[in-house]
Coordinates of C-alpha atoms and ligand atoms in Angstrom, one line a residue:
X1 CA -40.8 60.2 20.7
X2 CA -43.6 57.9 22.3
X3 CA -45.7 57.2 19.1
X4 CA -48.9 55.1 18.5
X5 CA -48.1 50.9 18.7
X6 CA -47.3 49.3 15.8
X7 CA -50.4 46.9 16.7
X8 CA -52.7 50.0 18.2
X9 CA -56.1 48.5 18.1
X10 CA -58.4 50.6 15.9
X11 CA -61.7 49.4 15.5
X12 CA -65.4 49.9 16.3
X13 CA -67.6 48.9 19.3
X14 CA -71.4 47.3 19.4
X15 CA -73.4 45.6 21.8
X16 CA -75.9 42.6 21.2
X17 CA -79.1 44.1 21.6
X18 CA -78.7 47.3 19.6
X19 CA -78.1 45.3 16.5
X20 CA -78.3 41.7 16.4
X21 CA -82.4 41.9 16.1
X22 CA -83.5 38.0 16.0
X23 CA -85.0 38.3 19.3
X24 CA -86.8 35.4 19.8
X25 CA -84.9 33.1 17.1
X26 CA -83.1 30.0 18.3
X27 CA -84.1 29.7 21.7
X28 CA -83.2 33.4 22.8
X29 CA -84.9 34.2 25.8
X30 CA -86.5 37.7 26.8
X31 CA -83.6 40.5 28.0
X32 CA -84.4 43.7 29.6
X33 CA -84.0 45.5 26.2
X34 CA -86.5 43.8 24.2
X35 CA -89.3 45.6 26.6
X36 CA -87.9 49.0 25.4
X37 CA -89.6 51.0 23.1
X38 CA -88.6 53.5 20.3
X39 CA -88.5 56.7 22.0
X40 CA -86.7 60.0 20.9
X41 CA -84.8 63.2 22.5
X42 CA -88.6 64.4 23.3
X43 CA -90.4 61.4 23.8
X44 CA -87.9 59.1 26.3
X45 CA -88.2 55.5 26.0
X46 CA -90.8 53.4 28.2
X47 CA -89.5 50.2 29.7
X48 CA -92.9 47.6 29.5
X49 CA -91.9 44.6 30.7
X50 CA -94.2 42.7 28.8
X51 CA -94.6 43.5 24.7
X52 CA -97.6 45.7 23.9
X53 CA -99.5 45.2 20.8
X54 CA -98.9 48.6 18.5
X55 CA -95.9 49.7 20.1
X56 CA -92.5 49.6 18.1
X57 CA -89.5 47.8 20.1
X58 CA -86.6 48.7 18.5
X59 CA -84.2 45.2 19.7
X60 CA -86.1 43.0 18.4
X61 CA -85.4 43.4 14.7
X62 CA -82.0 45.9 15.1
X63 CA -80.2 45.7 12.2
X64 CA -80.6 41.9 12.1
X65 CA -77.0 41.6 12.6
X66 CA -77.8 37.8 13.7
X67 CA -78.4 37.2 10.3
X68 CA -75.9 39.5 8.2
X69 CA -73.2 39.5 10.8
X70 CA -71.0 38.3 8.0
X71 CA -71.5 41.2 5.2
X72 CA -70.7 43.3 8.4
X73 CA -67.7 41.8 9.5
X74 CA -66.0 41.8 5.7
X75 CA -66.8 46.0 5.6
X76 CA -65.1 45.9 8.8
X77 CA -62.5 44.1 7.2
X78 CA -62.4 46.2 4.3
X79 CA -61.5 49.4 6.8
X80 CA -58.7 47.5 7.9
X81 CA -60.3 47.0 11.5
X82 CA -57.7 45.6 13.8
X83 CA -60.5 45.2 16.7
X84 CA -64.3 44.5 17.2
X85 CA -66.2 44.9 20.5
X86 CA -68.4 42.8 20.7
X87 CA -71.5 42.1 23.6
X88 CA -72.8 38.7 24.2
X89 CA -76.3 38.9 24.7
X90 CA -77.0 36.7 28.4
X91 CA -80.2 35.6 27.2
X92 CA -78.9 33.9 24.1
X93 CA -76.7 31.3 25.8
X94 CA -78.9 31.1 29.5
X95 CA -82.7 32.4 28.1
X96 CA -83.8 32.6 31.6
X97 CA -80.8 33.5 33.7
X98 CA -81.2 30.4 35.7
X99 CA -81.3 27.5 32.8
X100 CA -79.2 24.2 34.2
X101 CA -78.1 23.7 30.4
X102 CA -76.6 27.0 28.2
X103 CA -78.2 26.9 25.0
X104 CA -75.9 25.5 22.3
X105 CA -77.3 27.6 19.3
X106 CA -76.7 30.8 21.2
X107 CA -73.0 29.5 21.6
X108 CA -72.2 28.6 18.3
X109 CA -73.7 32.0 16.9
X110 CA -70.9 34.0 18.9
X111 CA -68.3 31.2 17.6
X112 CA -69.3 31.9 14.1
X113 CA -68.9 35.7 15.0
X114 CA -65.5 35.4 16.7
X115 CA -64.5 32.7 13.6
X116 CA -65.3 35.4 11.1
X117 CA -63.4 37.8 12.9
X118 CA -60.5 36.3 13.0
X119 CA -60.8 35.1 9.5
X120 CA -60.5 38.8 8.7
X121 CA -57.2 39.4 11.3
X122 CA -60.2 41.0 13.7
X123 CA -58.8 40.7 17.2
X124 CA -62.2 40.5 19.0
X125 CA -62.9 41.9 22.8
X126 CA -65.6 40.5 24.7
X127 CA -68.2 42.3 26.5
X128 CA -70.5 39.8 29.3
X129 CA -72.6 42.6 30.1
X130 CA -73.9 45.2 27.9
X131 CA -77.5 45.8 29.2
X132 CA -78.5 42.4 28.4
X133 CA -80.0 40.5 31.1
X134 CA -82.4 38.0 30.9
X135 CA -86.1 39.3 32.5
X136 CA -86.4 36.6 34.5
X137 CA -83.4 37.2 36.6
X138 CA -85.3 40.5 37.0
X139 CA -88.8 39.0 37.8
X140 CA -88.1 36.3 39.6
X141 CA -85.0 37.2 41.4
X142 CA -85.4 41.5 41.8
X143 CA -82.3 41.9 39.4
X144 CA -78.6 42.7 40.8
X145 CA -80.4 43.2 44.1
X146 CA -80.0 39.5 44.4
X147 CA -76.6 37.6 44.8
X148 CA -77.9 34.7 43.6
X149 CA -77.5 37.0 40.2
X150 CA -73.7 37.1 40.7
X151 CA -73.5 33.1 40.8
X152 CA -75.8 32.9 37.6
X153 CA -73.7 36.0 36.1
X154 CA -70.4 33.6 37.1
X155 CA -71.4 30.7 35.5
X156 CA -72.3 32.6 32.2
X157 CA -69.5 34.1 32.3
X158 CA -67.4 30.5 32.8
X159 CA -69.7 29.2 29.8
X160 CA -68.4 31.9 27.8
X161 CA -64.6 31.7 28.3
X162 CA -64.6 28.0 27.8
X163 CA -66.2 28.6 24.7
X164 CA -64.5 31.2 23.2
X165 CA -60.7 29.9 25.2
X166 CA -57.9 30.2 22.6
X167 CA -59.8 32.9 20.1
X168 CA -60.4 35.2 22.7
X169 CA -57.7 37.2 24.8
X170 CA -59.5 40.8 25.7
X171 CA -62.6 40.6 27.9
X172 CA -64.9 43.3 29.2
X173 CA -67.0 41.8 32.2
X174 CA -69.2 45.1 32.9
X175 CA -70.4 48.1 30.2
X176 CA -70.8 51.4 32.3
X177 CA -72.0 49.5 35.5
X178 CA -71.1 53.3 37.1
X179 CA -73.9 54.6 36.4
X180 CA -75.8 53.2 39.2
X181 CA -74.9 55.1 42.1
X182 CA -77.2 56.4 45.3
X183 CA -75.9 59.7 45.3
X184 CA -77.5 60.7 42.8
X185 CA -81.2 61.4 41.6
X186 CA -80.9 58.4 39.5
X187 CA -83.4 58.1 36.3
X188 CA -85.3 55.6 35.5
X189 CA -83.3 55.3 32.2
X190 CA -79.8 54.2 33.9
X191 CA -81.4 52.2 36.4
X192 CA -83.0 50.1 34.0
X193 CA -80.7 49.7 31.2
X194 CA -78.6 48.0 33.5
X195 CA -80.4 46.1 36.0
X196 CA -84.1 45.9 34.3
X197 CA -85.9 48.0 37.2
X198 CA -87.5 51.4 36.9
X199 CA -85.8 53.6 39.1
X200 CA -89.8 55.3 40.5
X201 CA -90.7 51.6 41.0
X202 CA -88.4 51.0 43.3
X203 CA -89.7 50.4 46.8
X204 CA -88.9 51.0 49.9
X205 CA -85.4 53.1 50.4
X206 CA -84.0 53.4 46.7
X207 CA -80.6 54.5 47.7
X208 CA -79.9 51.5 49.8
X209 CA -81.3 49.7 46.7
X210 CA -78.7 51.4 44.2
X211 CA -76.1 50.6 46.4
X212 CA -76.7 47.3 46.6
X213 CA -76.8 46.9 43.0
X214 CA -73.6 49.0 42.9
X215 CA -72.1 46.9 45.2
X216 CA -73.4 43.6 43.8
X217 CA -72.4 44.3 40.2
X218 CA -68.7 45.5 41.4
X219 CA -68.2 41.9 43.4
X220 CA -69.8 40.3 40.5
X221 CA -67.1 42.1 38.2
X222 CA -64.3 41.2 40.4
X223 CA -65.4 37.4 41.2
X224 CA -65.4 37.1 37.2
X225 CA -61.9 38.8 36.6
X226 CA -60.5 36.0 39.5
X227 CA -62.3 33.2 37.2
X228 CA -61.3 34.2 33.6
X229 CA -58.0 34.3 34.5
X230 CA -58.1 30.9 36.3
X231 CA -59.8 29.6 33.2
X232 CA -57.5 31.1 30.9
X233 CA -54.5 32.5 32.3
X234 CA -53.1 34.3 29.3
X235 CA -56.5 36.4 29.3
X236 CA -56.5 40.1 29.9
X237 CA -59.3 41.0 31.7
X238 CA -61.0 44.6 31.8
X239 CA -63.9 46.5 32.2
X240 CA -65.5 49.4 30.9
X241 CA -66.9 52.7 32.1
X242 CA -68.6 55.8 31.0
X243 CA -67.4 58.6 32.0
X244 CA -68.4 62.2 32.0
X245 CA -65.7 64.5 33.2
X246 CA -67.5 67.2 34.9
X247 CA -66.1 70.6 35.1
X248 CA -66.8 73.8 38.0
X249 CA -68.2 76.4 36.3
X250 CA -65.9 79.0 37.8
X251 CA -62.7 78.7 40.1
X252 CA -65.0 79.2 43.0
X253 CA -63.4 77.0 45.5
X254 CA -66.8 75.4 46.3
X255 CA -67.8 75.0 42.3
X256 CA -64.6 73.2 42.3
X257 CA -65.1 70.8 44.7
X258 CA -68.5 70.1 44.0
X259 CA -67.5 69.8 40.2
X260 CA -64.5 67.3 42.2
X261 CA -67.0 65.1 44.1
X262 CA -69.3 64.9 41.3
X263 CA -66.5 63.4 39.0
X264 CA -65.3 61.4 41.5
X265 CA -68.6 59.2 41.9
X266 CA -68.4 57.1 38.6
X267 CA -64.4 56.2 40.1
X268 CA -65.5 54.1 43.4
X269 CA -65.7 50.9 41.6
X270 CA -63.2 51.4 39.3
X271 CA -60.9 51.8 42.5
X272 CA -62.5 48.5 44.3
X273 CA -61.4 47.1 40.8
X274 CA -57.9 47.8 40.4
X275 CA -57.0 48.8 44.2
X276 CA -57.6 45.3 46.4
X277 CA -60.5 46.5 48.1
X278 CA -63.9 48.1 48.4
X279 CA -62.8 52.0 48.8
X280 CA -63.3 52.8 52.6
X281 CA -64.4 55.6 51.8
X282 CA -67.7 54.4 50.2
X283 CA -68.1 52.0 53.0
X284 CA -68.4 55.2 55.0
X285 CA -70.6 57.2 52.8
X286 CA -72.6 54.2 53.1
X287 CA -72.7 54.1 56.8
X288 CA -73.9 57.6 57.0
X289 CA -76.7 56.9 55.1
X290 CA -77.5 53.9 57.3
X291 CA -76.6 51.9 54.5
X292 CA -75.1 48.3 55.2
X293 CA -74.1 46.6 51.9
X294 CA -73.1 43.2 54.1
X295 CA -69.6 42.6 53.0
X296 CA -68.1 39.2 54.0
X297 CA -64.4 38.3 54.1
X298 CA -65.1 36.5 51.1
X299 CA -66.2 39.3 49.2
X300 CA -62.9 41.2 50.7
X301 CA -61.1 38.4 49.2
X302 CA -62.8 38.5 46.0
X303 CA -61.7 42.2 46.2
X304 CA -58.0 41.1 46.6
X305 CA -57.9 39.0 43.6
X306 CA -59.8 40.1 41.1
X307 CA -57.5 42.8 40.2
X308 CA -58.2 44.9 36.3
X309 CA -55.4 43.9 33.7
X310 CA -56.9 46.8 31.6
X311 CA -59.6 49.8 32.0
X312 CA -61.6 50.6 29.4
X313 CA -63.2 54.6 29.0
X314 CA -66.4 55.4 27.2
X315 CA -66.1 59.1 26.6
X316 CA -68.8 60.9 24.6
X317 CA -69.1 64.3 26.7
X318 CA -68.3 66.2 29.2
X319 CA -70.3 68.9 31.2
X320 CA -70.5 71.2 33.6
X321 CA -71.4 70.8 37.5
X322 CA -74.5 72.0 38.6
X323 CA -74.4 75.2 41.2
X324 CA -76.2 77.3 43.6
X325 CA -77.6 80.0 42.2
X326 CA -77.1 78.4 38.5
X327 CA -79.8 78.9 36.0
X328 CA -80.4 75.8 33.9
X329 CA -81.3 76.4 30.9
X330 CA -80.9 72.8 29.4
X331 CA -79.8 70.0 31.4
X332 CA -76.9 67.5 30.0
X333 CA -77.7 63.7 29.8
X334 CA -76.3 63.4 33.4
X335 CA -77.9 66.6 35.0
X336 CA -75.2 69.0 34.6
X337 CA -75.2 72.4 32.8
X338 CA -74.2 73.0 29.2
X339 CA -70.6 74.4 28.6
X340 CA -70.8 77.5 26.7
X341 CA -67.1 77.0 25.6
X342 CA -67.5 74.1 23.4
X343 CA -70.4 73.2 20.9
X344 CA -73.5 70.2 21.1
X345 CA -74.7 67.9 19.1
X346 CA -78.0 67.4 17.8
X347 CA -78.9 65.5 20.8
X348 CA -77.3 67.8 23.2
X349 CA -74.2 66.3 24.1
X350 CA -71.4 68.7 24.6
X351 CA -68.5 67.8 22.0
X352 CA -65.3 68.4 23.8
X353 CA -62.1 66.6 22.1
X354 CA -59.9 68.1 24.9
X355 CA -61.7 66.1 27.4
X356 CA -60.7 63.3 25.7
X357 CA -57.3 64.0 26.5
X358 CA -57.9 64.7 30.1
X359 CA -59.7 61.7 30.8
X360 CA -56.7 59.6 29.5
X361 CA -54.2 61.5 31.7
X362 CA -56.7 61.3 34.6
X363 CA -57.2 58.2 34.4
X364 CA -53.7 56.7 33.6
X365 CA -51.9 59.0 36.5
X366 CA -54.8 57.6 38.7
X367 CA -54.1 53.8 38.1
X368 CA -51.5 53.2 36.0
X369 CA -53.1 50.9 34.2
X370 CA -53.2 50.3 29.9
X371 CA -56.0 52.3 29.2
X372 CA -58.0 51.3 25.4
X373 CA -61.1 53.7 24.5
X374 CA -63.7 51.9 23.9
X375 CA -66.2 54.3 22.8
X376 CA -66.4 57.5 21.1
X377 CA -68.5 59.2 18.3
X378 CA -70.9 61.2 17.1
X379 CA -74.7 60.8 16.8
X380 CA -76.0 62.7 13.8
X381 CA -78.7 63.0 11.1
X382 CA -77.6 61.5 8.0
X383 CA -79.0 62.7 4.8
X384 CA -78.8 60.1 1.8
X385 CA -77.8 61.6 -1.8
X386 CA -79.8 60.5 -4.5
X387 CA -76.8 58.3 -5.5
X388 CA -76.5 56.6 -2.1
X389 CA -73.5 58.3 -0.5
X390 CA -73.7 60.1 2.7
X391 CA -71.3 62.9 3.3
X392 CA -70.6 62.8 6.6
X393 CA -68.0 65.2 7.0
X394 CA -69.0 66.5 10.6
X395 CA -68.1 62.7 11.7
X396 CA -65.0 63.0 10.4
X397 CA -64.2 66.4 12.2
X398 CA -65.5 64.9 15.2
X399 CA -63.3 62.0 15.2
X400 CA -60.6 63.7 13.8
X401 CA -60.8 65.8 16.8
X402 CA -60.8 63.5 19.1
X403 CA -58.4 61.2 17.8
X404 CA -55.8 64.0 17.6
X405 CA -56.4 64.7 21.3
X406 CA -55.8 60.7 22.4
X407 CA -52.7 61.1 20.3
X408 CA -51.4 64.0 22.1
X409 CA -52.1 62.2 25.2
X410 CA -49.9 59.0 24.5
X411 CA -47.1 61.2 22.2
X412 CA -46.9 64.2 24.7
X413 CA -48.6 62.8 27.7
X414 CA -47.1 59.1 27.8
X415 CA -50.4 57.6 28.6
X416 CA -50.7 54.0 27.6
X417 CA -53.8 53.9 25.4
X418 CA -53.6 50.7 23.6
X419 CA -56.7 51.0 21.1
X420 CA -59.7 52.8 19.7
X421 CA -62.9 51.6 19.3
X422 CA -65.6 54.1 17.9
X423 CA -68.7 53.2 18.9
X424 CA -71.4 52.1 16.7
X425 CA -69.3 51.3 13.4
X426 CA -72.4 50.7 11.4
X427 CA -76.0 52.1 12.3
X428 CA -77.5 50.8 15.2
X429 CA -80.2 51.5 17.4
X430 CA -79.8 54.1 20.1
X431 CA -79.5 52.9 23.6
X432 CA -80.9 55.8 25.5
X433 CA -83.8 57.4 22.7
X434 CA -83.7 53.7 21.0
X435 CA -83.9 55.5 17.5
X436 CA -82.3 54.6 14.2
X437 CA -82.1 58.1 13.1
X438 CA -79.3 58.8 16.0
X439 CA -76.5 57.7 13.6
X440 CA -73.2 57.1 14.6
X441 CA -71.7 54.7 11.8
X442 CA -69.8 54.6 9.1
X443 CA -71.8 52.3 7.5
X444 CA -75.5 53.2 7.0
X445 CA -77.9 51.0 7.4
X446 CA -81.4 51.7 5.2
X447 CA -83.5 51.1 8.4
X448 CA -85.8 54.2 10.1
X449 CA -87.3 54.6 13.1
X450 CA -91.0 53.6 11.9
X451 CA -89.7 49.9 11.1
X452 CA -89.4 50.4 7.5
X453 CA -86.2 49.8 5.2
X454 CA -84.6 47.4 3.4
X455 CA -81.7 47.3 6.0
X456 CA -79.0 47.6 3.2
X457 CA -75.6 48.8 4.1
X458 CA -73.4 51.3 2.2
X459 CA -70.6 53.3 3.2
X460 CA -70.1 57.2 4.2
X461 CA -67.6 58.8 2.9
X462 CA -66.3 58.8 6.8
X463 CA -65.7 54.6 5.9
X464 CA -63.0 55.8 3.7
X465 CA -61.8 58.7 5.6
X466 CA -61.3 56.0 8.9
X467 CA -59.9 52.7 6.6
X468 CA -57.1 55.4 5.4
X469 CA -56.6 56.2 9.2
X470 CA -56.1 52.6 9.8
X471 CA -54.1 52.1 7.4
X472 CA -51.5 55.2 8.2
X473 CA -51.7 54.5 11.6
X474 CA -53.3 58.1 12.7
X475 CA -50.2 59.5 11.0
X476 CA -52.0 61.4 8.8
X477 CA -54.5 62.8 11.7
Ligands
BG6_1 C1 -72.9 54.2 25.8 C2 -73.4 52.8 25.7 O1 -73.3 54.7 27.0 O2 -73.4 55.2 24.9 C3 -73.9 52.4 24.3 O3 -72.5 51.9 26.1 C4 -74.7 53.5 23.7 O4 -74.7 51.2 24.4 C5 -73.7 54.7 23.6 O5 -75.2 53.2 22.4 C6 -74.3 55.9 22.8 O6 -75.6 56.3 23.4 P1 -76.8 56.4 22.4 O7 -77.9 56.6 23.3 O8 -76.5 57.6 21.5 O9 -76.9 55.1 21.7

């Protein structure tokens, strides 16, 4: 029977500016992020663009992984990780985007990080993108809207890999770059996470806009696959979306396909990625909408050979396509409806293990490509005993969940999932409500959403729960 690989990559998964804090310390320039402030599932986040006195910006302390990154990585250790995820945060190594010279003390920090990784049998993966862009590609170029981004991007990225060449095998060049897509109402929120500009600020025709970006960030994507593995030829190079399988809310043929079409928009550019070429059938959406994203035979090129060794799947939720008639009484994160089959969390995201394993088959059948998960967990309220321990035993049910459904999906299923990264290993700030108290680790971190804490780190009870995992392999799951 098809079992879980001897070297299965179980781990965690965190990104530069939801931790590292340290924003302005040894010649880190501004990123998008740090012009985020705390918000919560009421109150969403406001994206300033310039730091206003009074207001509370969550990056720019985090967790102050920059400085304790080693405590961190020995608890990781401890587990019995076998992976990290990693982000490198742009505007440490090029400040401004555009800098002639990277800056050195940004490089050696993510050297020391990768060292101390390894020092613990860590394999590290990579991720060049994780919402971190420096503002001034934003102000003075207008973000991904520019191509003069994807050189900059290229040249980070080639920075990087000769920096890291020899420690480093698994790269992620994009985190959830799907999210930008001119079908949809986009929110501000998605837009600027990951290209620095408010969706209503957007002038003049915001779809043709969002599908440059799209379109942009996908050749960008593929021009860096073509160049890490012409620096570096043993590299395996993927990238990573989010996805949110969406279900019809009744076997209505038009509830299906409209469920269908929505699912099927976060897939265009992993098709461009792994297919050869831009899908046709975007290039003809875009036509429709008098839409001309100005493809050269370069770019078709680029396309060609810039081919995915590896996709990586977020996977937090799924939900449930939006219909005539519906009544909504609570929208999901990505305006569907709420399943009624299957329960939320706190924050309203609908906890579905099965989708899980429907993802992986979709996915795998779709491409046939090694697929590793690198996200998945649960933000929660933690209560602290008066001891210090947190009991944290609806984490563990949710990842115990979820882990038994990837496991049916490679045993039963024969997908090839090569590794599990749980997001957010140790408490971190939130990415879309930018709190503390959305925790997903298994360390907690003594930090709240006011500023205050001493930022110590203990482990749950689901720190245990997860090194035994490791350790058995997912046997016992
Ligand atoms: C993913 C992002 O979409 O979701 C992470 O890649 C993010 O950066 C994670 O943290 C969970 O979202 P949140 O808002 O709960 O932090």
């Amino acid at each position: 029977m098809t079992k879980l690989t001897k070297d299965f990559l179980w781990g965690g998964s965190i990104a530069a500016h939801q931790l590292e804090g340290a924003w302005q310390e040894d010649g880190k320039g501004p990123a998008i992020m740090d012009f985020a402030t705390s918000g919560s599932v009421t109150t969403p986040r406001e994206y300033t663009k310039t730091t206003e006195a009074g207001r509370h910006y969550p990056s720019h302390e985090g967790i102050d992984f920059y400085h304790r990154y080693k405590e961190d990585i020995k608890l990781f250790g401890e587990m019995g990780f076998k992976s990290l995820r990693i982000s490198i945060d742009w505007s440490r190594i090029y400040p401004n985007g555009d800098d002639v010279e990277p800056n050195q003390a940004g490089i050696d920090f993510y050297q020391n990080v990768v060292n101390e990784l390894l020092r613990y049998n860590i394999e590290p993966i990579i991720t060049l993108y994780h919402f971190e862009l420096p503002i001034n590609l934003v102000t003075k170029y207008d973000s991904w809207k520019n191509c003069q981004v994807i050189d900059f991007y290229l040249k980070f990225v080639e920075t990087m890999v000769n920096a890291l060449k020899g420690k480093v095998k698994y790269w992620v060049t994009f985190n959830e770059m799907n999210h930008i897509d001119p079908q949809t109402e986009a929110s501000d929120m998605f837009t600027y996470i990951l290209s620095g500009l408010k969706y209503s600020e957007l002038e003049g025709n915001k779809k043709e806009i969002l599908a440059v970006i799209g379109y942009n960030m996908t050749l960008a994507g593929v021009r860096a696959t073509k160049l890490i593995h012409q620096l570096d030829p043993t590299s395996h190079v993927g990238c990573v979306f989010g996805i949110t399988p969406k279900y019809p809310v009744n076997c209505d043929p038009i509830n299906v396909m409209n469920a269908f079409k929505d699912m099927d928009r976060d897939f265009y550019q992993i098709d461009a990625m792994c297919n050869g070429e831009f899908p046709k059938y975007k290039l003809r959406e875009y036509a429709d909408m008098d839409i001309d994203i100005g493809m050269t035979e370069e770019d078709k090129q680029a396309f060609a050979e810039g081919k995915l060794d590896y996709i990586g799947m977020n996977y937090y939720m799924t939900e449930v396509t939006r219909y005539e008639g519906g009544e909504i009484d609570e929208e999901s994160l990505f305006g569907g409806v709420q399943n009624p089959y299957i329960e939320k969390s706190k924050w309203g995201w609908g906890i579905d293990p099965i989708g899980l394993r429907y993802l992986l088959n979709y996915t795998y059948r779709r491409y046939g490509l090694p697929i590793i998960i690198c996200e998945n967990g649960l933000g929660a309220y933690d209560e602290v005993g008066a001891d210090g321990s947190v009991h944290d035993d609806y984490r563990i049910d949710y990842l115990q969940k979820h882990l038994s459904e990837l496991k049916r999906a490679v045993e039963e299923d024969k997908v090839d999932c090569f590794g599990y990264l749980m997001w957010g290993p140790i408490d971190l700030v939130s990415a879309t409500t930018g709190e503390m108290r959305k925790r997903y680790g298994f360390i907690y971190v003594n930090k709240h959403d006011d500023g205050t804490g001493d930022l110590a780190r203990s482990p749950k009870d689901s720190f245990y729960w997860y090194k035994n995992l490791i350790e058995t392999n997912g046997e016992e799951l």
